[in-house]
Amino acid sequence: PHVQAVYLHVVAYNDAAIRLYEAMRFLQINRFDAFYQLHGRPYASFLYALYLHHGRPPWKLRLRNFLGWAGGASWRQWMLSALSALWRGDSPGNKATADGRGTLAEPSEVP
């Protein structure tokens, strides 16, 4: 048997690690709010996966990526974004952020 996927979590403000994982072809699978409690404060986490030996993401993730649906957005948010994009004449997947709501505020000091 071969390993088909490697999964990892990274705290959402760790930009250097995120750039490294994405450069190594890890795919962002999901975002978890308040996943970590560091020094008494909650921090979000991203789940990444690297698929190996012909491993593939679950069909729901492939469908989300195909539709351009951001990981944290609801179907309602995606539909509103798609309709708005059609009205403006641009692609619905181009404006979404990783969490579907905007960017995560970075802490001023990394613990």
Short mmCIF file of C-alpha atoms in Angstrom, two decimals:
data_model
loop_
_atom_site.label_atom_id
_atom_site.label_comp_id
_atom_site.label_asym_id
_atom_site.label_seq_id
_atom_site.Cartn_x
_atom_site.Cartn_y
_atom_site.Cartn_z
CA PRO A 1 0.00 0.00 0.00
CA HIS A 2 1.09 3.55 -0.78
CA VAL A 3 0.43 6.75 1.11
CA GLN A 4 -2.15 8.66 -0.92
CA ALA A 5 -2.31 11.93 1.00
CA VAL A 6 -0.38 13.97 3.55
CA TYR A 7 -2.45 16.39 5.66
CA LEU A 8 -1.30 19.30 7.80
CA HIS A 9 -2.74 22.20 9.76
CA VAL A 10 -1.15 25.64 9.84
CA VAL A 11 -2.11 28.66 11.92
CA ALA A 12 -3.70 31.13 9.52
CA TYR A 13 -1.30 34.02 10.19
CA ASN A 14 1.83 31.97 9.35
CA ASP A 15 2.29 33.40 5.84
CA ALA A 16 5.80 31.97 5.36
CA ALA A 17 4.63 28.41 6.06
CA ILE A 18 1.55 28.86 3.86
CA ARG A 19 3.72 30.06 0.95
CA LEU A 20 6.05 27.09 1.45
CA TYR A 21 3.20 24.53 1.53
CA GLU A 22 1.54 26.03 -1.54
CA ALA A 23 4.90 26.07 -3.37
CA MET A 24 5.20 22.35 -2.51
CA ARG A 25 1.77 21.84 -4.18
CA PHE A 26 -0.29 21.35 -1.01
CA LEU A 27 -3.96 22.25 -1.58
CA GLN A 28 -5.95 24.29 0.91
CA ILE A 29 -8.86 22.09 1.95
CA ASN A 30 -10.62 24.03 4.69
CA ARG A 31 -10.44 26.77 7.31
CA PHE A 32 -11.25 26.25 10.98
CA ASP A 33 -12.02 29.30 13.12
CA ALA A 34 -10.53 29.28 16.63
CA PHE A 35 -8.77 25.94 15.99
CA TYR A 36 -5.75 26.91 18.09
CA GLN A 37 -5.66 28.48 21.56
CA LEU A 38 -2.26 30.18 21.85
CA HIS A 39 -1.46 32.21 24.94
CA GLY A 40 -5.15 32.47 25.75
CA ARG A 41 -6.20 33.74 22.30
CA PRO A 42 -8.05 31.85 19.56
CA TYR A 43 -6.47 31.57 16.10
CA ALA A 44 -7.81 30.14 12.89
CA SER A 45 -6.21 27.22 11.09
CA PHE A 46 -6.02 26.07 7.48
CA LEU A 47 -6.06 22.40 6.58
CA TYR A 48 -3.79 21.49 3.65
CA ALA A 49 -3.36 18.22 1.76
CA LEU A 50 -0.77 16.88 -0.66
CA TYR A 51 -2.07 14.00 -2.79
CA LEU A 52 0.47 11.32 -3.78
CA HIS A 53 0.53 8.09 -5.82
CA HIS A 54 -2.59 8.94 -7.83
CA GLY A 55 -4.50 9.96 -4.68
CA ARG A 56 -7.29 12.46 -5.33
CA PRO A 57 -9.24 14.95 -3.24
CA PRO A 58 -12.81 13.99 -2.23
CA TRP A 59 -15.41 14.70 -4.93
CA LYS A 60 -16.96 17.54 -2.88
CA LEU A 61 -13.65 19.42 -2.87
CA ARG A 62 -13.13 18.82 -6.59
CA LEU A 63 -16.66 20.14 -7.26
CA ARG A 64 -16.02 23.22 -5.07
CA ASN A 65 -12.79 23.96 -6.94
CA PHE A 66 -14.47 23.40 -10.31
CA LEU A 67 -17.25 25.85 -9.42
CA GLY A 68 -14.80 28.39 -8.01
CA TRP A 69 -16.48 28.20 -4.60
CA ALA A 70 -14.29 29.46 -1.75
CA GLY A 71 -13.74 27.02 1.13
CA GLY A 72 -15.67 28.94 3.79
CA ALA A 73 -18.46 30.37 1.66
CA SER A 74 -21.96 28.95 1.86
CA TRP A 75 -23.89 27.92 -1.25
CA ARG A 76 -26.01 31.04 -0.78
CA GLN A 77 -22.88 33.24 -0.68
CA TRP A 78 -21.49 31.48 -3.73
CA MET A 79 -24.77 31.91 -5.64
CA LEU A 80 -24.93 35.62 -4.78
CA SER A 81 -21.29 36.01 -5.84
CA ALA A 82 -21.95 34.17 -9.12
CA LEU A 83 -25.05 36.25 -9.90
CA SER A 84 -23.21 39.46 -9.02
CA ALA A 85 -20.28 38.43 -11.23
CA LEU A 86 -22.63 37.67 -14.11
CA TRP A 87 -24.23 41.08 -13.67
CA ARG A 88 -20.78 42.74 -13.72
CA GLY A 89 -19.50 40.43 -16.46
CA ASP A 90 -16.53 38.89 -14.62
CA SER A 91 -15.78 35.37 -13.37
CA PRO A 92 -17.41 34.35 -10.04
CA GLY A 93 -14.29 32.58 -8.74
CA ASN A 94 -11.91 35.51 -9.08
CA LYS A 95 -13.03 37.62 -6.12
CA ALA A 96 -13.41 35.03 -3.34
CA THR A 97 -10.93 34.85 -0.47
CA ALA A 98 -9.77 31.74 1.33
CA ASP A 99 -12.49 31.99 3.97
CA GLY A 100 -15.22 33.42 1.72
CA ARG A 101 -15.64 36.48 3.94
CA GLY A 102 -12.37 38.39 3.69
CA THR A 103 -8.86 38.10 5.01
CA LEU A 104 -7.87 37.12 8.50
CA ALA A 105 -6.45 39.90 10.66
CA GLU A 106 -2.89 39.06 11.63
CA PRO A 107 -1.82 39.43 15.23
CA SER A 108 0.68 42.19 15.87
CA GLU A 109 3.02 39.83 17.67
CA VAL A 110 3.53 36.17 16.88
CA PRO A 111 3.49 34.13 20.10
#
